[in-house]
Amino acid sequence: MKSIDSIYIKGQFVTPHGTERFTLIDPVTEQEAAQVTLADEVDAENAIAAATATYHELAGSSREQRMGWLARLHEVVAAAEEELIAMMIEEYGGPHGISVATSKRAAASFDQARTLLADYPFERQVASARVRMEPLGVVGLITPWNANYGMICSKLAMAIAAGSTAVIKPSELSARQTEVLTRVLHRAEVPAGLFNVLTGRGDVVGAAFVRHPGIAKISFTGSTAVGKSIARGSADTLKRVTLELGGKSPTILLDDADFDKAMPFIAAAATMNSGQACLAGTRLLVPRARLAEVEQAIVAAFLALKVGDPRDPSTRIGPMVSSTQYQRVQAYIRKGIEEGATLLLGGTGLPDGLERGYFVRPTVFSNVRNDMTIAKEEIFGPVLSVIAYDDEEDAIAIANDTIYGLHAYVFSGDLARANRVARRIEAGRVFINGLYDEPMAPFGGFKQSGLGREFGIFGLEEYLEPKTLLGYEQSL
Ligand code: NAD
């Protein structure tokens, strides 16, 4: 069995001080796949010390230098695409399509940051003042298991573009992907200590980052519950925080939409990344008068999604990441049945034809009320709740009646109407009549879906602090 016994500090793979062993289980076979030695608080301290020393050594690094590091990081990650895809499928059970997309996005994020950096105005005139955008210092990056490479690379790219150094704590469930990615990043030969990577527990290494006075900012992607604890913990040292948290995103199907065209997008939005996606559209809001028609169509669209072996390129839904996640989704399906929702498709247990693995039956509930648990809480599995609305106003009210505000989807035959509805949704991103990707546009949540934004200029500025100079020497 594979054993992972190193962490990455100051450009070197070193044995962690931590001794706790954590077993990784293959989500397809349920067999032990690897053992990892977890980092502890001493390792966190060492990594922060390395990042701090490097930050001071590189202080005043030029735009060109940083563009050079980003170019090299892009090159090595892009060159390792096949290696990365294979490990995401093997460790996480990510279906082939999403594993390819995640790996490409990981590489692209360095190139996007480099492009941004090329003409970002770090100095600008504001009335009589000169304003300089300065790096924050050492940043702590804490990432979840559902898109390990993408989250690590996009946060690291922005931290480097801003002139910071980083300590990174990925999810312990992604230890194998993290090991592969770290070895790939190492090939870029950027200055030692620019980034340091430790796999450890959240409440040990993650919490040590949050407490540490030497860390200026935490960029966190994960659950709303942990995000809140990070915000609370960061208050003591007034750390800057960017929190990318959970969602319960609505998909509004307006009565003038082309239902046949919309349905495959709606099913894909509900089940993306096997349902383990923060932006999944898991509440489908439909005109009450056409509920029966939608029920038939959405079941057909779900039945077209192949569940099973993530290596098969035609598979759309792979296993849940872990037994815990599988049990959590099963509990929500039971809860939906108990609360009186109509089970249209799926249910508890394994999908037909599969005898093991953390696979969930793609599940559609109808006659869901927005106050039911399955409509309120993030399930993080391929489970869709269909909710009927009376008219457009009612649809908007239901869409906004949630603690979350990460994402939304609107389908309509009238683009002007779709835009009007989209403007009234309280969410960080709204997709109209399709699924899109725009990595230069801000990403992040309203309400309890988060704080701050990632990507593009908005994302870069989360890593910068404006400094105002007055009475400055104009010739410099
Ligand atoms: P999680 O909150 O359990 O863990 C995320 C990370 O935080 C992990 O690395 C974990 O070890 C660490 N952590 C746990 N406790 C901590 C603590 N006390 N202090 C510091 N760090 C701690 O989330 P998860 O289960 O890994 O990921 C799934 C969640 O992530 C979902 O809620 C999903 O919606 C969210 N997510 C959000 C986005 C977004 O961009 N908004 C993207 C992907 C995932």
Short mmCIF file of C-alpha atoms and ligand atoms in Angstrom, two decimals:
data_model
loop_
_atom_site.label_atom_id
_atom_site.label_comp_id
_atom_site.label_asym_id
_atom_site.label_seq_id
_atom_site.Cartn_x
_atom_site.Cartn_y
_atom_site.Cartn_z
CA MET A 1 0.00 0.00 0.00
CA LYS A 2 1.17 3.50 -0.84
CA SER A 3 2.56 5.54 2.04
CA ILE A 4 2.87 9.33 2.01
CA ASP A 5 5.39 10.48 4.58
CA SER A 6 6.54 13.92 3.60
CA ILE A 7 5.44 17.51 3.65
CA TYR A 8 6.90 20.36 1.59
CA ILE A 9 8.73 23.13 3.42
CA LYS A 10 11.22 25.64 2.01
CA GLY A 11 11.48 23.83 -1.32
CA GLN A 12 12.17 20.42 0.23
CA PHE A 13 10.23 17.27 0.94
CA VAL A 14 10.75 16.64 4.65
CA THR A 15 9.48 14.14 7.20
CA PRO A 16 6.73 15.71 9.28
CA HIS A 17 7.06 16.13 13.04
CA GLY A 18 3.46 14.86 13.27
CA THR A 19 3.07 11.12 13.65
CA GLU A 20 -0.66 10.50 13.26
CA ARG A 21 -1.40 8.05 10.47
CA PHE A 22 -4.52 8.52 8.35
CA THR A 23 -5.90 5.85 6.04
CA LEU A 24 -7.24 6.78 2.63
CA ILE A 25 -9.98 4.55 1.27
CA ASP A 26 -10.61 4.03 -2.44
CA PRO A 27 -14.23 5.22 -2.91
CA VAL A 28 -14.85 2.77 -5.77
CA THR A 29 -13.53 -0.42 -4.16
CA GLU A 30 -13.83 0.56 -0.46
CA GLN A 31 -10.32 -0.92 -0.01
CA GLU A 32 -7.48 0.81 1.82
CA ALA A 33 -5.57 2.77 -0.81
CA ALA A 34 -2.85 4.64 1.08
CA GLN A 35 -1.59 5.77 4.46
CA VAL A 36 -0.54 9.33 5.09
CA THR A 37 1.42 10.78 7.99
CA LEU A 38 -0.32 13.96 9.03
CA ALA A 39 1.46 17.19 9.86
CA ASP A 40 0.93 18.77 13.28
CA GLU A 41 1.22 22.22 14.92
CA VAL A 42 5.05 22.06 14.94
CA ASP A 43 5.03 21.46 11.20
CA ALA A 44 2.62 24.35 10.77
CA GLU A 45 4.98 26.57 12.76
CA ASN A 46 7.96 25.47 10.63
CA ALA A 47 6.09 26.10 7.39
CA ILE A 48 4.99 29.56 8.53
CA ALA A 49 8.57 30.38 9.55
CA ALA A 50 9.81 29.32 6.09
CA ALA A 51 7.14 31.36 4.30
CA THR A 52 7.93 34.37 6.49
CA ALA A 53 11.67 34.18 5.82
CA THR A 54 11.06 33.87 2.08
CA TYR A 55 8.60 36.76 2.14
CA HIS A 56 11.32 39.00 3.59
CA GLU A 57 13.98 37.65 1.21
CA LEU A 58 11.78 38.36 -1.79
CA ALA A 59 10.38 41.66 -0.56
CA GLY A 60 10.10 43.99 -3.47
CA SER A 61 10.14 41.20 -6.05
CA SER A 62 9.38 42.75 -9.42
CA ARG A 63 6.29 42.24 -11.52
CA GLU A 64 8.48 40.54 -14.14
CA GLN A 65 9.95 38.11 -11.61
CA ARG A 66 6.53 37.09 -10.41
CA MET A 67 5.27 36.75 -13.98
CA GLY A 68 8.23 34.45 -14.62
CA TRP A 69 7.39 32.21 -11.62
CA LEU A 70 3.74 32.05 -12.72
CA ALA A 71 4.76 31.15 -16.27
CA ARG A 72 6.94 28.29 -15.00
CA LEU A 73 4.21 27.03 -12.66
CA HIS A 74 1.76 27.08 -15.55
CA GLU A 75 4.18 25.16 -17.73
CA VAL A 76 4.84 22.35 -15.25
CA VAL A 77 1.19 21.89 -14.25
CA ALA A 78 0.01 21.91 -17.88
CA ALA A 79 2.69 19.35 -18.77
CA ALA A 80 1.52 17.05 -15.97
CA GLU A 81 -2.13 17.04 -17.00
CA GLU A 82 -2.39 13.27 -17.56
CA GLU A 83 -0.70 12.49 -14.24
CA LEU A 84 -3.05 14.83 -12.38
CA ILE A 85 -6.19 13.53 -14.09
CA ALA A 86 -5.28 9.93 -13.30
CA MET A 87 -4.78 10.64 -9.60
CA MET A 88 -7.98 12.68 -9.25
CA ILE A 89 -9.92 9.77 -10.70
CA GLU A 90 -8.06 7.20 -8.60
CA GLU A 91 -8.16 8.95 -5.24
CA TYR A 92 -11.36 10.96 -5.36
CA GLY A 93 -13.42 9.00 -7.89
CA GLY A 94 -13.88 12.16 -9.94
CA PRO A 95 -15.62 11.32 -13.22
CA HIS A 96 -13.28 11.66 -16.18
CA GLY A 97 -14.88 14.88 -17.51
CA ILE A 98 -14.66 16.86 -14.27
CA SER A 99 -11.16 15.52 -13.58
CA VAL A 100 -9.98 16.82 -16.96
CA ALA A 101 -11.67 20.19 -16.38
CA THR A 102 -10.20 20.54 -12.87
CA SER A 103 -6.67 19.75 -14.04
CA LYS A 104 -6.88 22.17 -16.97
CA ARG A 105 -8.30 24.87 -14.72
CA ALA A 106 -5.47 24.32 -12.24
CA ALA A 107 -2.83 24.95 -14.89
CA ALA A 108 -4.75 27.84 -16.46
CA SER A 109 -5.04 29.69 -13.16
CA PHE A 110 -1.28 30.46 -13.20
CA ASP A 111 -1.51 31.77 -16.74
CA GLN A 112 -4.55 33.89 -15.89
CA ALA A 113 -2.77 35.40 -12.89
CA ARG A 114 0.25 36.16 -15.08
CA THR A 115 -1.95 37.90 -17.67
CA LEU A 116 -3.61 39.92 -14.92
CA LEU A 117 -0.28 40.89 -13.46
CA ALA A 118 1.03 42.14 -16.81
CA ASP A 119 -0.85 45.41 -16.57
CA TYR A 120 -2.31 45.59 -13.08
CA PRO A 121 -1.88 49.15 -11.71
CA PHE A 122 -0.10 48.61 -8.38
CA GLU A 123 0.23 52.39 -8.08
CA ARG A 124 -2.39 54.93 -8.93
CA GLN A 125 -3.20 58.56 -8.30
CA VAL A 126 -6.25 59.34 -6.14
CA ALA A 127 -6.77 63.14 -6.01
CA SER A 128 -3.62 64.46 -4.28
CA ALA A 129 -2.57 61.05 -2.99
CA ARG A 130 -0.47 58.26 -4.37
CA VAL A 131 -2.03 54.87 -3.60
CA ARG A 132 0.12 51.75 -3.62
CA MET A 133 -1.39 48.27 -3.56
CA GLU A 134 0.90 46.24 -1.31
CA PRO A 135 1.09 42.50 -0.61
CA LEU A 136 -0.28 41.28 2.71
CA GLY A 137 2.62 39.04 3.73
CA VAL A 138 2.24 35.33 4.47
CA VAL A 139 -1.13 33.89 3.52
CA GLY A 140 -2.72 30.63 4.68
CA LEU A 141 -4.63 28.71 2.02
CA ILE A 142 -7.06 26.05 3.26
CA THR A 143 -8.81 23.92 0.64
CA PRO A 144 -11.52 21.20 0.45
CA TRP A 145 -11.46 17.79 -1.22
CA ASN A 146 -13.92 18.37 -4.04
CA ALA A 147 -11.57 20.17 -6.45
CA ASN A 148 -8.18 19.87 -4.80
CA TYR A 149 -5.89 20.94 -7.67
CA GLY A 150 -8.11 23.79 -8.81
CA MET A 151 -8.44 25.34 -5.36
CA ILE A 152 -4.75 25.05 -4.50
CA CYS A 153 -3.54 26.46 -7.82
CA SER A 154 -6.03 29.31 -8.11
CA LYS A 155 -5.34 30.56 -4.58
CA LEU A 156 -1.58 30.12 -4.91
CA ALA A 157 -1.52 31.92 -8.27
CA MET A 158 -3.19 35.00 -6.79
CA ALA A 159 -1.00 34.98 -3.68
CA ILE A 160 2.14 34.92 -5.86
CA ALA A 161 0.78 37.57 -8.24
CA ALA A 162 0.19 39.84 -5.24
CA GLY A 163 3.73 39.31 -3.93
CA SER A 164 2.87 37.13 -0.94
CA THR A 165 4.21 33.76 0.13
CA ALA A 166 1.93 30.88 1.10
CA VAL A 167 1.37 28.02 3.48
CA ILE A 168 -1.16 25.58 2.07
CA LYS A 169 -3.29 23.06 3.94
CA PRO A 170 -5.32 20.88 1.59
CA SER A 171 -7.93 18.40 2.82
CA GLU A 172 -6.53 15.25 4.39
CA LEU A 173 -8.85 13.32 2.03
CA SER A 174 -6.80 14.62 -0.91
CA ALA A 175 -3.35 13.57 0.34
CA ARG A 176 -2.47 11.57 -2.78
CA GLN A 177 -3.54 14.29 -5.23
CA THR A 178 -1.70 16.83 -3.09
CA GLU A 179 1.48 14.76 -3.18
CA VAL A 180 1.36 14.49 -6.97
CA LEU A 181 0.57 18.19 -7.40
CA THR A 182 3.30 19.29 -4.98
CA ARG A 183 5.92 17.23 -6.84
CA VAL A 184 4.73 18.85 -10.08
CA LEU A 185 4.86 22.39 -8.61
CA HIS A 186 8.36 21.65 -7.28
CA ARG A 187 9.52 21.15 -10.89
CA ALA A 188 8.95 24.86 -11.55
CA GLU A 189 12.02 25.68 -9.41
CA VAL A 190 10.48 28.85 -8.00
CA PRO A 191 12.20 30.33 -4.91
CA ALA A 192 12.21 27.91 -1.96
CA GLY A 193 9.58 28.86 0.61
CA LEU A 194 7.38 30.74 -1.89
CA PHE A 195 4.82 28.03 -1.17
CA ASN A 196 4.81 25.34 1.50
CA VAL A 197 2.35 22.43 1.59
CA LEU A 198 1.20 20.40 4.58
CA THR A 199 -1.45 17.73 4.72
CA GLY A 200 -2.89 17.69 8.21
CA ARG A 201 -6.16 17.87 10.04
CA GLY A 202 -8.24 21.01 9.83
CA ASP A 203 -8.59 21.37 13.58
CA VAL A 204 -4.80 20.95 13.99
CA VAL A 205 -2.90 22.52 11.07
CA GLY A 206 -5.79 24.65 9.79
CA ALA A 207 -6.52 25.96 13.26
CA ALA A 208 -2.80 26.69 13.81
CA PHE A 209 -2.82 28.88 10.67
CA VAL A 210 -5.90 30.72 11.89
CA ARG A 211 -4.39 31.42 15.33
CA HIS A 212 -0.93 32.41 14.10
CA PRO A 213 -0.11 36.14 14.31
CA GLY A 214 2.41 35.76 11.44
CA ILE A 215 -0.30 34.93 8.92
CA ALA A 216 -1.93 38.02 7.45
CA LYS A 217 -4.77 36.38 5.58
CA ILE A 218 -6.66 33.12 5.29
CA SER A 219 -8.23 32.14 2.00
CA PHE A 220 -10.58 29.28 2.77
CA THR A 221 -12.83 27.15 0.63
CA GLY A 222 -15.04 24.68 2.44
CA SER A 223 -18.19 24.35 4.48
CA THR A 224 -20.10 27.26 5.97
CA ALA A 225 -19.74 25.80 9.47
CA VAL A 226 -15.92 25.69 9.30
CA GLY A 227 -15.87 29.05 7.49
CA LYS A 228 -17.65 30.66 10.42
CA SER A 229 -15.16 29.16 12.89
CA ILE A 230 -12.31 30.55 10.76
CA ALA A 231 -13.92 34.01 10.74
CA ARG A 232 -14.27 33.86 14.53
CA GLY A 233 -10.71 32.61 15.03
CA SER A 234 -9.28 35.25 12.70
CA ALA A 235 -10.80 38.07 14.71
CA ASP A 236 -8.11 37.85 17.42
CA THR A 237 -5.38 38.88 15.00
CA LEU A 238 -7.71 40.74 12.61
CA LYS A 239 -6.63 38.55 9.72
CA ARG A 240 -8.10 39.26 6.35
CA VAL A 241 -10.34 36.38 5.29
CA THR A 242 -11.77 35.20 2.03
CA LEU A 243 -14.38 32.53 2.60
CA GLU A 244 -15.81 30.46 -0.25
CA LEU A 245 -18.52 28.39 1.37
CA GLY A 246 -21.55 26.25 0.69
CA GLY A 247 -24.66 26.77 -1.37
CA LYS A 248 -28.21 25.62 -2.07
CA SER A 249 -28.52 27.14 -5.47
CA PRO A 250 -31.87 27.65 -7.20
CA THR A 251 -32.57 26.89 -10.83
CA ILE A 252 -35.57 28.92 -11.99
CA LEU A 253 -37.33 27.40 -14.95
CA LEU A 254 -39.60 30.12 -16.30
CA ASP A 255 -42.79 29.11 -18.10
CA ASP A 256 -41.58 30.41 -21.47
CA ALA A 257 -38.36 28.35 -21.45
CA ASP A 258 -37.72 25.57 -23.93
CA PHE A 259 -38.05 22.75 -21.40
CA ASP A 260 -36.48 20.09 -23.64
CA LYS A 261 -33.42 22.20 -24.24
CA ALA A 262 -33.11 23.26 -20.60
CA MET A 263 -33.46 19.85 -18.98
CA PRO A 264 -29.98 18.39 -19.76
CA PHE A 265 -28.39 21.59 -18.40
CA ILE A 266 -30.57 21.44 -15.29
CA ALA A 267 -29.64 17.80 -14.65
CA ALA A 268 -25.94 18.56 -15.23
CA ALA A 269 -26.07 21.58 -12.89
CA ALA A 270 -27.70 19.48 -10.15
CA THR A 271 -25.20 16.64 -10.40
CA MET A 272 -21.93 18.32 -11.41
CA ASN A 273 -18.88 16.75 -9.79
CA SER A 274 -21.17 13.85 -8.73
CA GLY A 275 -23.27 16.41 -6.83
CA GLN A 276 -20.24 17.39 -4.74
CA ALA A 277 -20.10 20.95 -6.09
CA CYS A 278 -20.65 24.17 -4.15
CA LEU A 279 -22.40 25.69 -7.14
CA ALA A 280 -24.72 22.75 -7.88
CA GLY A 281 -28.26 23.81 -8.79
CA THR A 282 -30.08 21.61 -6.30
CA ARG A 283 -33.45 23.38 -6.01
CA LEU A 284 -35.42 23.31 -9.26
CA LEU A 285 -38.21 25.90 -9.20
CA VAL A 286 -40.94 25.15 -11.75
CA PRO A 287 -44.32 26.66 -12.72
CA ARG A 288 -46.99 24.83 -10.70
CA ALA A 289 -49.26 24.43 -13.74
CA ARG A 290 -46.52 22.49 -15.55
CA LEU A 291 -45.20 20.43 -12.65
CA ALA A 292 -46.25 17.05 -14.11
CA GLU A 293 -44.56 17.81 -17.41
CA VAL A 294 -41.31 18.87 -15.67
CA GLU A 295 -41.34 15.81 -13.43
CA GLN A 296 -41.34 13.53 -16.45
CA ALA A 297 -38.67 15.48 -18.27
CA ILE A 298 -36.26 15.80 -15.32
CA VAL A 299 -36.52 12.09 -14.53
CA ALA A 300 -35.67 11.34 -18.16
CA ALA A 301 -32.70 13.73 -18.01
CA PHE A 302 -31.43 12.12 -14.78
CA LEU A 303 -31.82 8.62 -16.23
CA ALA A 304 -29.52 9.68 -19.08
CA LEU A 305 -26.68 10.33 -16.60
CA LYS A 306 -24.44 7.29 -16.32
CA VAL A 307 -23.38 6.37 -12.78
CA GLY A 308 -20.38 4.18 -12.10
CA ASP A 309 -16.73 3.72 -12.99
CA PRO A 310 -15.18 7.22 -12.97
CA ARG A 311 -12.50 6.13 -15.48
CA ASP A 312 -15.15 5.59 -18.14
CA PRO A 313 -15.37 8.89 -20.10
CA SER A 314 -19.13 8.43 -20.51
CA THR A 315 -19.68 8.33 -16.71
CA ARG A 316 -21.30 11.49 -15.37
CA ILE A 317 -21.67 10.55 -11.69
CA GLY A 318 -18.94 8.82 -9.70
CA PRO A 319 -18.83 7.80 -6.04
CA MET A 320 -19.02 10.09 -3.03
CA VAL A 321 -15.58 10.92 -1.67
CA SER A 322 -15.86 8.89 1.55
CA SER A 323 -18.07 6.64 3.59
CA THR A 324 -18.97 9.63 5.79
CA GLN A 325 -20.13 11.61 2.77
CA TYR A 326 -22.07 8.59 1.46
CA GLN A 327 -23.84 8.16 4.81
CA ARG A 328 -24.60 11.88 4.96
CA VAL A 329 -26.31 11.81 1.56
CA GLN A 330 -28.25 8.66 2.51
CA ALA A 331 -29.48 10.41 5.67
CA TYR A 332 -30.73 13.37 3.61
CA ILE A 333 -32.58 11.04 1.23
CA ARG A 334 -34.26 9.34 4.22
CA LYS A 335 -35.10 12.77 5.64
CA GLY A 336 -36.75 13.84 2.37
CA ILE A 337 -38.95 10.74 2.43
CA GLU A 338 -39.81 11.26 6.13
CA GLU A 339 -40.70 14.90 5.54
CA GLY A 340 -43.25 13.92 2.89
CA ALA A 341 -41.54 14.85 -0.37
CA THR A 342 -42.45 12.64 -3.35
CA LEU A 343 -39.58 10.40 -4.41
CA LEU A 344 -39.66 10.46 -8.21
CA LEU A 345 -36.36 8.69 -8.84
CA GLY A 346 -33.56 7.07 -6.86
CA GLY A 347 -33.70 6.67 -3.10
CA THR A 348 -31.42 5.08 -0.55
CA GLY A 349 -28.87 2.35 -1.24
CA LEU A 350 -26.61 1.61 -4.17
CA PRO A 351 -27.54 2.25 -7.81
CA ASP A 352 -28.68 -0.82 -9.78
CA GLY A 353 -25.79 -2.92 -11.00
CA LEU A 354 -23.28 -1.66 -8.42
CA GLU A 355 -22.42 -3.81 -5.43
CA ARG A 356 -19.89 -1.69 -3.64
CA GLY A 357 -18.34 1.74 -3.59
CA TYR A 358 -19.72 4.99 -2.22
CA PHE A 359 -22.15 5.40 -5.12
CA VAL A 360 -25.46 7.17 -4.54
CA ARG A 361 -28.59 6.64 -6.62
CA PRO A 362 -29.26 9.87 -8.54
CA THR A 363 -32.35 11.08 -6.73
CA VAL A 364 -35.17 13.46 -7.63
CA PHE A 365 -37.76 14.61 -5.10
CA SER A 366 -40.88 16.50 -6.12
CA ASN A 367 -43.58 18.32 -4.12
CA VAL A 368 -40.75 19.71 -2.01
CA ARG A 369 -41.55 22.74 0.12
CA ASN A 370 -38.79 25.28 0.55
CA ASP A 371 -38.92 24.84 4.34
CA MET A 372 -38.08 21.11 4.16
CA THR A 373 -34.60 20.08 5.24
CA ILE A 374 -33.70 18.80 1.75
CA ALA A 375 -34.49 22.27 0.34
CA LYS A 376 -32.65 24.17 3.05
CA GLU A 377 -29.42 22.27 3.64
CA GLU A 378 -26.52 21.52 1.34
CA ILE A 379 -26.59 17.77 0.63
CA PHE A 380 -23.45 17.53 -1.54
CA GLY A 381 -24.66 14.54 -3.53
CA PRO A 382 -26.74 13.96 -6.69
CA VAL A 383 -30.07 14.85 -5.09
CA LEU A 384 -32.48 17.37 -6.65
CA SER A 385 -35.52 18.98 -5.02
CA VAL A 386 -38.32 20.10 -7.35
CA ILE A 387 -40.35 22.97 -5.89
CA ALA A 388 -43.47 24.44 -7.54
CA TYR A 389 -44.05 28.19 -7.73
CA ASP A 390 -47.19 30.18 -8.54
CA ASP A 391 -45.78 33.06 -10.57
CA GLU A 392 -42.52 34.89 -11.30
CA GLU A 393 -42.61 36.87 -8.04
CA ASP A 394 -43.14 33.66 -6.10
CA ALA A 395 -40.21 32.02 -7.92
CA ILE A 396 -37.89 34.90 -7.03
CA ALA A 397 -39.06 34.87 -3.41
CA ILE A 398 -38.44 31.10 -3.10
CA ALA A 399 -35.05 31.40 -4.82
CA ASN A 400 -33.95 34.05 -2.31
CA ASP A 401 -35.46 32.31 0.72
CA THR A 402 -32.22 30.61 1.76
CA ILE A 403 -29.29 31.39 4.03
CA TYR A 404 -27.02 30.83 1.01
CA GLY A 405 -26.32 32.99 -2.04
CA LEU A 406 -23.54 31.40 -4.05
CA HIS A 407 -25.09 30.70 -7.41
CA ALA A 408 -28.32 30.58 -9.42
CA TYR A 409 -29.55 29.47 -12.84
CA VAL A 410 -32.38 30.99 -14.87
CA PHE A 411 -33.97 29.46 -17.99
CA SER A 412 -36.33 31.48 -20.17
CA GLY A 413 -37.22 31.92 -23.85
CA ASP A 414 -37.11 35.68 -23.35
CA LEU A 415 -33.59 36.88 -22.63
CA ALA A 416 -34.72 40.28 -21.33
CA ARG A 417 -37.05 38.59 -18.85
CA ALA A 418 -34.31 36.16 -17.79
CA ASN A 419 -32.00 39.13 -17.17
CA ARG A 420 -34.61 40.92 -15.08
CA VAL A 421 -35.08 37.83 -12.94
CA ALA A 422 -31.31 37.23 -12.69
CA ARG A 423 -30.79 40.76 -11.35
CA ARG A 424 -33.17 40.08 -8.50
CA ILE A 425 -31.51 36.88 -7.32
CA GLU A 426 -29.30 37.27 -4.27
CA ALA A 427 -26.31 35.27 -5.47
CA GLY A 428 -22.71 35.83 -6.46
CA ARG A 429 -23.18 34.33 -9.93
CA VAL A 430 -26.19 33.70 -12.14
CA PHE A 431 -26.07 31.56 -15.28
CA ILE A 432 -28.71 32.27 -17.93
CA ASN A 433 -29.86 29.48 -20.26
CA GLY A 434 -26.75 27.35 -19.90
CA LEU A 435 -23.57 26.43 -18.03
CA TYR A 436 -20.52 28.64 -18.43
CA ASP A 437 -17.01 29.26 -17.18
CA GLU A 438 -15.41 32.70 -16.88
CA PRO A 439 -12.31 32.47 -14.70
CA MET A 440 -11.57 36.21 -14.92
CA ALA A 441 -14.95 37.18 -13.42
CA PRO A 442 -15.41 37.32 -9.64
CA PHE A 443 -16.57 34.17 -7.87
CA GLY A 444 -18.00 34.11 -4.37
CA GLY A 445 -21.10 34.18 -2.31
CA PHE A 446 -23.73 36.52 -0.95
CA LYS A 447 -25.06 35.89 2.57
CA GLN A 448 -23.74 32.75 4.29
CA SER A 449 -22.08 31.46 1.10
CA GLY A 450 -19.03 33.49 1.91
CA LEU A 451 -17.05 36.64 2.21
CA GLY A 452 -14.94 38.24 -0.51
CA ARG A 453 -14.33 37.11 -4.05
CA GLU A 454 -11.84 34.97 -5.95
CA PHE A 455 -10.55 35.15 -9.55
CA GLY A 456 -9.67 38.04 -11.82
CA ILE A 457 -8.98 41.53 -10.52
CA PHE A 458 -11.49 41.16 -7.68
CA GLY A 459 -9.66 38.05 -6.54
CA LEU A 460 -6.21 39.63 -6.83
CA GLU A 461 -7.25 42.65 -4.78
CA GLU A 462 -8.29 40.36 -1.91
CA TYR A 463 -4.53 39.75 -1.50
CA LEU A 464 -3.55 43.42 -1.59
CA GLU A 465 -3.69 46.23 0.95
CA PRO A 466 -3.98 49.84 -0.27
CA LYS A 467 -1.40 52.22 1.20
CA THR A 468 -1.88 55.98 0.77
CA LEU A 469 1.10 58.30 0.39
CA LEU A 470 0.64 62.04 0.82
CA GLY A 471 3.40 64.62 0.51
CA TYR A 472 5.32 62.03 -1.54
CA GLU A 473 8.22 62.78 -3.86
CA GLN A 474 6.63 63.02 -7.31
CA SER A 475 9.73 62.21 -9.30
CA LEU A 476 10.14 58.72 -7.76
P1 NAD B 1 -14.71 21.40 5.28
O1 NAD B 1 -15.19 22.74 5.70
O2 NAD B 1 -15.02 20.24 6.14
O3 NAD B 1 -13.13 21.41 5.11
C1 NAD B 1 -12.47 22.32 4.25
C2 NAD B 1 -11.03 22.46 4.70
O4 NAD B 1 -11.00 23.07 5.98
C3 NAD B 1 -10.29 21.14 4.85
O5 NAD B 1 -8.95 21.29 4.45
C4 NAD B 1 -10.37 20.89 6.35
O6 NAD B 1 -9.35 20.06 6.84
C5 NAD B 1 -10.23 22.31 6.89
N1 NAD B 1 -10.74 22.51 8.25
C6 NAD B 1 -11.65 21.76 8.93
N2 NAD B 1 -11.81 22.23 10.18
C7 NAD B 1 -11.00 23.32 10.30
C8 NAD B 1 -10.73 24.24 11.35
N3 NAD B 1 -11.34 24.15 12.53
N4 NAD B 1 -9.84 25.23 11.12
C9 NAD B 1 -9.23 25.36 9.91
N5 NAD B 1 -9.45 24.51 8.89
C10 NAD B 1 -10.32 23.50 9.07
O7 NAD B 1 -15.26 21.21 3.80
P2 NAD B 1 -15.11 19.93 2.88
O8 NAD B 1 -16.04 18.88 3.38
O9 NAD B 1 -13.66 19.61 2.68
O10 NAD B 1 -15.66 20.52 1.47
C11 NAD B 1 -16.99 20.59 1.16
C12 NAD B 1 -17.54 21.99 1.43
O11 NAD B 1 -16.79 22.96 0.69
C13 NAD B 1 -18.97 22.17 0.96
O12 NAD B 1 -19.72 22.85 1.93
C14 NAD B 1 -18.84 23.01 -0.29
O13 NAD B 1 -19.99 23.78 -0.62
C15 NAD B 1 -17.68 23.86 0.04
N6 NAD B 1 -17.07 24.40 -1.19
C16 NAD B 1 -17.23 25.72 -1.49
C17 NAD B 1 -16.71 26.24 -2.67
C18 NAD B 1 -16.86 27.70 -3.04
O14 NAD B 1 -16.09 28.16 -3.87
N7 NAD B 1 -17.77 28.43 -2.46
C19 NAD B 1 -15.99 25.40 -3.52
C20 NAD B 1 -15.84 24.07 -3.19
C21 NAD B 1 -16.37 23.59 -2.01
#
